[in-house]
Short mmCIF file of N, CA, C and O in Angstrom, two decimals:
data_model
loop_
_atom_site.label_atom_id
_atom_site.label_comp_id
_atom_site.label_asym_id
_atom_site.label_seq_id
_atom_site.Cartn_x
_atom_site.Cartn_y
_atom_site.Cartn_z
N UNK A 1161 51.03 -46.06 156.65
CA UNK A 1161 52.00 -45.75 157.68
C UNK A 1161 51.28 -45.67 159.03
O UNK A 1161 50.27 -44.99 159.16
N UNK A 1162 51.78 -46.38 160.02
CA UNK A 1162 51.17 -46.41 161.35
C UNK A 1162 51.54 -45.16 162.13
O UNK A 1162 52.65 -44.66 162.06
N UNK A 1163 50.57 -44.66 162.89
CA UNK A 1163 50.81 -43.48 163.72
C UNK A 1163 51.39 -43.90 165.05
O UNK A 1163 51.05 -44.94 165.58
N UNK A 1164 52.26 -43.05 165.59
CA UNK A 1164 52.85 -43.30 166.90
C UNK A 1164 51.80 -43.06 167.98
O UNK A 1164 50.98 -42.14 167.87
N UNK A 1165 51.83 -43.87 169.01
CA UNK A 1165 50.88 -43.73 170.11
C UNK A 1165 51.21 -42.51 170.97
O UNK A 1165 50.39 -42.09 171.76
N UNK A 1166 52.40 -41.96 170.83
CA UNK A 1166 52.80 -40.82 171.64
C UNK A 1166 53.42 -41.27 172.95
O UNK A 1166 53.46 -42.46 173.27
N UNK A 1167 53.88 -40.30 173.72
CA UNK A 1167 54.54 -40.64 174.99
C UNK A 1167 53.55 -41.14 176.02
O UNK A 1167 52.38 -40.77 176.02
N UNK A 1168 54.05 -41.99 176.91
CA UNK A 1168 53.22 -42.46 178.03
C UNK A 1168 53.09 -41.34 179.05
O UNK A 1168 53.86 -40.36 179.03
N UNK A 1169 52.15 -41.49 179.95
CA UNK A 1169 51.99 -40.49 181.01
C UNK A 1169 53.26 -40.39 181.86
O UNK A 1169 53.65 -39.29 182.26
N UNK A 1170 53.92 -41.51 182.12
CA UNK A 1170 55.14 -41.45 182.92
C UNK A 1170 56.25 -40.71 182.16
O UNK A 1170 57.00 -39.94 182.75
N UNK A 1171 56.34 -40.90 180.86
CA UNK A 1171 57.33 -40.17 180.06
C UNK A 1171 57.04 -38.67 180.10
O UNK A 1171 57.97 -37.86 180.19
N UNK A 1172 55.77 -38.29 180.07
CA UNK A 1172 55.39 -36.88 180.19
C UNK A 1172 55.79 -36.35 181.57
O UNK A 1172 56.29 -35.23 181.69
N UNK A 1173 55.60 -37.16 182.61
CA UNK A 1173 56.02 -36.76 183.96
C UNK A 1173 57.52 -36.49 184.01
O UNK A 1173 57.96 -35.50 184.60
N UNK A 1174 58.30 -37.37 183.41
CA UNK A 1174 59.76 -37.20 183.40
C UNK A 1174 60.12 -35.87 182.76
O UNK A 1174 60.91 -35.09 183.32
N UNK A 1175 59.55 -35.56 181.62
CA UNK A 1175 59.86 -34.32 180.92
C UNK A 1175 59.42 -33.11 181.74
O UNK A 1175 60.15 -32.13 181.86
N UNK A 1176 58.24 -33.19 182.35
CA UNK A 1176 57.76 -32.08 183.17
C UNK A 1176 58.62 -31.83 184.39
O UNK A 1176 58.96 -30.69 184.71
N UNK A 1177 59.00 -32.89 185.08
CA UNK A 1177 59.85 -32.75 186.27
C UNK A 1177 61.26 -32.29 185.87
O UNK A 1177 61.90 -31.53 186.59
N UNK A 1178 61.72 -32.73 184.70
CA UNK A 1178 63.07 -32.37 184.23
C UNK A 1178 63.26 -30.85 184.14
O UNK A 1178 64.37 -30.35 184.30
N UNK A 1179 62.18 -30.12 183.93
CA UNK A 1179 62.28 -28.66 183.86
C UNK A 1179 62.74 -28.04 185.17
O UNK A 1179 63.25 -26.92 185.18
N UNK A 1180 62.57 -28.77 186.27
CA UNK A 1180 62.91 -28.24 187.60
C UNK A 1180 64.17 -28.86 188.19
O UNK A 1180 64.52 -28.58 189.33
N UNK A 1181 64.84 -29.71 187.42
CA UNK A 1181 66.06 -30.37 187.89
C UNK A 1181 67.24 -29.84 187.10
O UNK A 1181 67.24 -29.89 185.88
N UNK A 1182 68.23 -29.33 187.79
CA UNK A 1182 69.38 -28.70 187.13
C UNK A 1182 70.59 -29.63 187.01
O UNK A 1182 71.32 -29.57 186.05
N UNK A 1183 70.78 -30.50 187.97
CA UNK A 1183 72.02 -31.28 188.04
C UNK A 1183 71.99 -32.56 187.21
O UNK A 1183 73.01 -33.23 187.09
N UNK A 1184 70.84 -32.88 186.62
CA UNK A 1184 70.72 -34.15 185.90
C UNK A 1184 69.71 -34.01 184.77
O UNK A 1184 68.64 -33.45 184.96
N UNK A 1185 70.04 -34.54 183.62
CA UNK A 1185 69.11 -34.53 182.50
C UNK A 1185 68.25 -35.79 182.59
O UNK A 1185 68.68 -36.88 182.22
N UNK A 1186 67.05 -35.63 183.11
CA UNK A 1186 66.17 -36.77 183.34
C UNK A 1186 65.71 -37.42 182.04
O UNK A 1186 65.33 -38.59 182.03
N UNK A 1187 65.74 -36.68 180.96
CA UNK A 1187 65.36 -37.27 179.68
C UNK A 1187 66.41 -38.25 179.19
O UNK A 1187 66.09 -39.26 178.59
N UNK A 1188 67.67 -37.95 179.48
CA UNK A 1188 68.77 -38.85 179.10
C UNK A 1188 69.01 -39.93 180.15
O UNK A 1188 69.45 -41.02 179.83
N UNK A 1189 68.76 -39.59 181.40
CA UNK A 1189 68.99 -40.50 182.53
C UNK A 1189 67.74 -40.51 183.40
O UNK A 1189 67.70 -39.85 184.45
N UNK A 1190 66.68 -41.21 182.98
CA UNK A 1190 65.41 -41.19 183.71
C UNK A 1190 65.56 -41.73 185.14
O UNK A 1190 66.44 -42.56 185.41
N UNK A 1191 64.70 -41.28 186.04
CA UNK A 1191 64.76 -41.75 187.41
C UNK A 1191 64.44 -43.24 187.51
O UNK A 1191 63.57 -43.74 186.80
N UNK A 1192 65.13 -43.90 188.42
CA UNK A 1192 64.82 -45.29 188.73
C UNK A 1192 63.66 -45.34 189.71
O UNK A 1192 63.42 -44.37 190.44
N UNK A 1193 62.92 -46.43 189.75
CA UNK A 1193 61.74 -46.51 190.61
C UNK A 1193 62.04 -46.33 192.10
O UNK A 1193 61.19 -45.85 192.84
N UNK A 1194 63.26 -46.69 192.55
CA UNK A 1194 63.59 -46.58 193.97
C UNK A 1194 64.30 -45.29 194.34
O UNK A 1194 64.58 -45.06 195.52
N UNK A 1195 64.60 -44.44 193.38
CA UNK A 1195 65.24 -43.16 193.68
C UNK A 1195 64.21 -42.21 194.26
O UNK A 1195 63.07 -42.16 193.80
N UNK A 1196 64.63 -41.45 195.26
CA UNK A 1196 63.72 -40.46 195.82
C UNK A 1196 63.76 -39.20 194.95
O UNK A 1196 64.71 -38.98 194.19
N UNK A 1197 62.73 -38.41 195.07
CA UNK A 1197 62.69 -37.15 194.33
C UNK A 1197 63.86 -36.26 194.72
O UNK A 1197 64.45 -35.59 193.87
N UNK A 1198 64.22 -36.26 196.00
CA UNK A 1198 65.37 -35.47 196.45
C UNK A 1198 66.66 -35.96 195.79
O UNK A 1198 67.50 -35.15 195.40
N UNK A 1199 66.81 -37.27 195.64
CA UNK A 1199 68.02 -37.82 195.02
C UNK A 1199 68.15 -37.41 193.56
O UNK A 1199 69.26 -37.26 193.06
N UNK A 1200 67.04 -37.22 192.87
CA UNK A 1200 67.14 -36.81 191.47
C UNK A 1200 67.19 -35.30 191.31
O UNK A 1200 67.33 -34.81 190.21
N UNK A 1201 67.09 -34.58 192.43
CA UNK A 1201 67.30 -33.14 192.40
C UNK A 1201 66.04 -32.29 192.42
O UNK A 1201 66.08 -31.11 192.08
N UNK A 1202 64.92 -32.86 192.85
CA UNK A 1202 63.68 -32.09 192.94
C UNK A 1202 63.62 -31.42 194.30
O UNK A 1202 63.69 -32.08 195.34
N UNK A 1203 63.49 -30.10 194.31
CA UNK A 1203 63.40 -29.34 195.55
C UNK A 1203 61.99 -29.30 196.10
O UNK A 1203 61.00 -29.42 195.36
N UNK A 1204 61.89 -29.13 197.40
CA UNK A 1204 60.58 -29.13 198.07
C UNK A 1204 59.67 -28.01 197.56
O UNK A 1204 58.47 -28.23 197.35
N UNK A 1205 60.21 -26.83 197.36
CA UNK A 1205 59.38 -25.71 196.90
C UNK A 1205 58.84 -25.95 195.49
O UNK A 1205 57.66 -25.73 195.23
N UNK A 1206 59.69 -26.39 194.59
CA UNK A 1206 59.23 -26.69 193.23
C UNK A 1206 58.19 -27.80 193.24
O UNK A 1206 57.19 -27.74 192.52
N UNK A 1207 58.42 -28.81 194.05
CA UNK A 1207 57.52 -29.95 194.11
C UNK A 1207 56.15 -29.55 194.63
O UNK A 1207 55.13 -29.93 194.07
N UNK A 1208 56.10 -28.77 195.69
CA UNK A 1208 54.83 -28.45 196.33
C UNK A 1208 54.10 -27.30 195.65
O UNK A 1208 52.93 -27.08 195.93
N UNK A 1209 54.76 -26.59 194.77
CA UNK A 1209 54.08 -25.48 194.08
C UNK A 1209 53.94 -25.78 192.59
O UNK A 1209 52.91 -26.23 192.14
N UNK A 1210 54.98 -25.55 191.84
CA UNK A 1210 54.90 -25.63 190.38
C UNK A 1210 54.60 -27.05 189.88
O UNK A 1210 53.73 -27.24 189.02
N UNK A 1211 55.30 -28.03 190.38
CA UNK A 1211 55.11 -29.40 189.89
C UNK A 1211 53.71 -29.90 190.28
O UNK A 1211 53.00 -30.49 189.46
N UNK A 1212 53.31 -29.67 191.51
CA UNK A 1212 51.97 -30.11 191.95
C UNK A 1212 50.88 -29.44 191.12
O UNK A 1212 49.94 -30.10 190.66
N UNK A 1213 51.00 -28.14 190.89
CA UNK A 1213 50.00 -27.43 190.08
C UNK A 1213 49.95 -27.98 188.65
O UNK A 1213 48.88 -28.17 188.08
N UNK A 1214 51.13 -28.25 188.07
CA UNK A 1214 51.19 -28.79 186.72
C UNK A 1214 50.54 -30.17 186.66
O UNK A 1214 49.78 -30.47 185.74
N UNK A 1215 50.83 -31.02 187.66
CA UNK A 1215 50.22 -32.35 187.70
C UNK A 1215 48.70 -32.24 187.81
O UNK A 1215 47.97 -32.94 187.10
N UNK A 1216 48.23 -31.35 188.67
CA UNK A 1216 46.79 -31.17 188.81
C UNK A 1216 46.15 -30.76 187.49
O UNK A 1216 45.09 -31.27 187.11
N UNK A 1217 46.78 -29.85 186.77
CA UNK A 1217 46.25 -29.39 185.49
C UNK A 1217 46.32 -30.46 184.42
O UNK A 1217 45.41 -30.61 183.62
N UNK A 1218 47.40 -31.22 184.40
CA UNK A 1218 47.65 -32.17 183.31
C UNK A 1218 47.01 -33.54 183.54
O UNK A 1218 46.52 -34.15 182.59
N UNK A 1219 47.01 -34.02 184.79
CA UNK A 1219 46.64 -35.40 185.05
C UNK A 1219 45.46 -35.60 186.01
O UNK A 1219 45.00 -36.72 186.16
N UNK A 1220 45.03 -34.58 186.68
CA UNK A 1220 44.05 -34.78 187.76
C UNK A 1220 42.68 -34.19 187.44
O UNK A 1220 42.04 -33.56 188.28
N UNK A 1221 42.20 -34.41 186.23
CA UNK A 1221 40.86 -33.93 185.86
C UNK A 1221 39.81 -34.71 186.65
O UNK A 1221 40.01 -35.88 186.97
N UNK A 1222 38.68 -34.07 186.96
CA UNK A 1222 37.62 -34.78 187.66
C UNK A 1222 37.27 -36.06 186.92
O UNK A 1222 37.31 -36.09 185.70
N UNK A 1223 37.00 -37.11 187.65
CA UNK A 1223 36.65 -37.17 189.05
C UNK A 1223 37.85 -37.35 189.99
O UNK A 1223 37.67 -37.58 191.18
N UNK A 1224 39.06 -37.27 189.47
CA UNK A 1224 40.23 -37.43 190.34
C UNK A 1224 40.35 -36.23 191.28
O UNK A 1224 40.16 -35.08 190.87
N UNK A 1225 40.73 -36.51 192.52
CA UNK A 1225 40.94 -35.46 193.51
C UNK A 1225 42.24 -34.73 193.19
O UNK A 1225 43.25 -35.33 192.86
N UNK A 1226 42.20 -33.41 193.26
CA UNK A 1226 43.41 -32.61 193.07
C UNK A 1226 44.40 -32.88 194.20
O UNK A 1226 44.00 -33.10 195.34
N UNK A 1227 45.69 -32.86 193.88
CA UNK A 1227 46.71 -33.01 194.91
C UNK A 1227 46.76 -31.73 195.73
O UNK A 1227 46.66 -30.62 195.18
N UNK A 1228 46.93 -31.88 197.01
CA UNK A 1228 46.99 -30.75 197.92
C UNK A 1228 48.42 -30.55 198.41
O UNK A 1228 49.26 -31.45 198.27
N UNK A 1229 48.67 -29.41 199.02
CA UNK A 1229 49.97 -29.14 199.60
C UNK A 1229 50.33 -30.25 200.58
O UNK A 1229 49.51 -30.64 201.41
N UNK A 1230 51.53 -30.81 200.44
CA UNK A 1230 51.98 -31.87 201.32
C UNK A 1230 51.73 -33.27 200.79
O UNK A 1230 52.25 -34.24 201.34
N UNK A 1231 50.94 -33.41 199.72
CA UNK A 1231 50.69 -34.73 199.15
C UNK A 1231 51.94 -35.31 198.48
O UNK A 1231 52.09 -36.53 198.39
N UNK A 1232 52.80 -34.44 197.98
CA UNK A 1232 54.04 -34.86 197.34
C UNK A 1232 55.21 -34.42 198.21
O UNK A 1232 55.26 -33.26 198.64
N UNK A 1233 56.13 -35.33 198.46
CA UNK A 1233 57.27 -35.02 199.32
C UNK A 1233 58.57 -35.45 198.65
O UNK A 1233 58.60 -36.47 197.96
N UNK A 1234 59.64 -34.70 198.85
CA UNK A 1234 60.93 -35.05 198.25
C UNK A 1234 61.44 -36.42 198.67
O UNK A 1234 62.22 -37.04 197.95
N UNK A 1235 60.98 -36.94 199.79
CA UNK A 1235 61.45 -38.24 200.27
C UNK A 1235 60.75 -39.42 199.60
O UNK A 1235 61.15 -40.57 199.78
N UNK A 1236 59.70 -39.16 198.81
CA UNK A 1236 59.00 -40.28 198.17
C UNK A 1236 59.80 -40.77 196.97
O UNK A 1236 60.52 -40.02 196.33
N UNK A 1237 59.67 -42.08 196.71
CA UNK A 1237 60.38 -42.66 195.58
C UNK A 1237 59.69 -42.25 194.27
O UNK A 1237 58.53 -41.83 194.27
N UNK A 1238 60.44 -42.41 193.18
CA UNK A 1238 59.86 -42.09 191.88
C UNK A 1238 58.61 -42.95 191.64
O UNK A 1238 57.59 -42.45 191.16
N UNK A 1239 58.66 -44.23 191.99
CA UNK A 1239 57.51 -45.11 191.79
C UNK A 1239 56.30 -44.61 192.57
O UNK A 1239 55.18 -44.59 192.05
N UNK A 1240 56.50 -44.19 193.82
CA UNK A 1240 55.40 -43.68 194.63
C UNK A 1240 54.88 -42.36 194.06
O UNK A 1240 53.68 -42.10 194.05
N UNK A 1241 55.79 -41.53 193.56
CA UNK A 1241 55.42 -40.26 192.95
C UNK A 1241 54.53 -40.49 191.71
O UNK A 1241 53.51 -39.85 191.55
N UNK A 1242 54.93 -41.43 190.88
CA UNK A 1242 54.14 -41.73 189.67
C UNK A 1242 52.75 -42.21 190.06
O UNK A 1242 51.75 -41.76 189.49
N UNK A 1243 52.67 -43.10 191.03
CA UNK A 1243 51.36 -43.59 191.48
C UNK A 1243 50.49 -42.47 192.02
O UNK A 1243 49.29 -42.39 191.73
N UNK A 1244 51.10 -41.58 192.80
CA UNK A 1244 50.34 -40.47 193.40
C UNK A 1244 49.92 -39.47 192.31
O UNK A 1244 48.78 -39.00 192.30
N UNK A 1245 50.82 -39.17 191.39
CA UNK A 1245 50.51 -38.19 190.35
C UNK A 1245 49.45 -38.68 189.38
O UNK A 1245 48.57 -37.93 188.97
N UNK A 1246 49.55 -39.94 189.00
CA UNK A 1246 48.66 -40.46 187.98
C UNK A 1246 47.43 -41.18 188.53
O UNK A 1246 46.50 -41.47 187.79
N UNK A 1247 47.48 -41.48 189.84
CA UNK A 1247 46.42 -42.28 190.46
C UNK A 1247 45.10 -41.66 190.62
O UNK A 1247 44.60 -40.74 190.23
#
């Protein structure tokens, strides 16, 4: 029996961000690449504090630079967010 490879990093991002979005179930209706974080319901405070800290802990191990306050903005598209978070 073959083992599952597990979720992709982007799928993990969707689930993590979904914890902070109330008006939409991102697991059932994932963000489109051109949707902004604000359009999917991500607030500036959650983005710059809890979500940024979680991304730093989960995805930004050295030698990657930790994301700083202001690196993530509600006006960025989901595609830009994924690149910034995982890059």
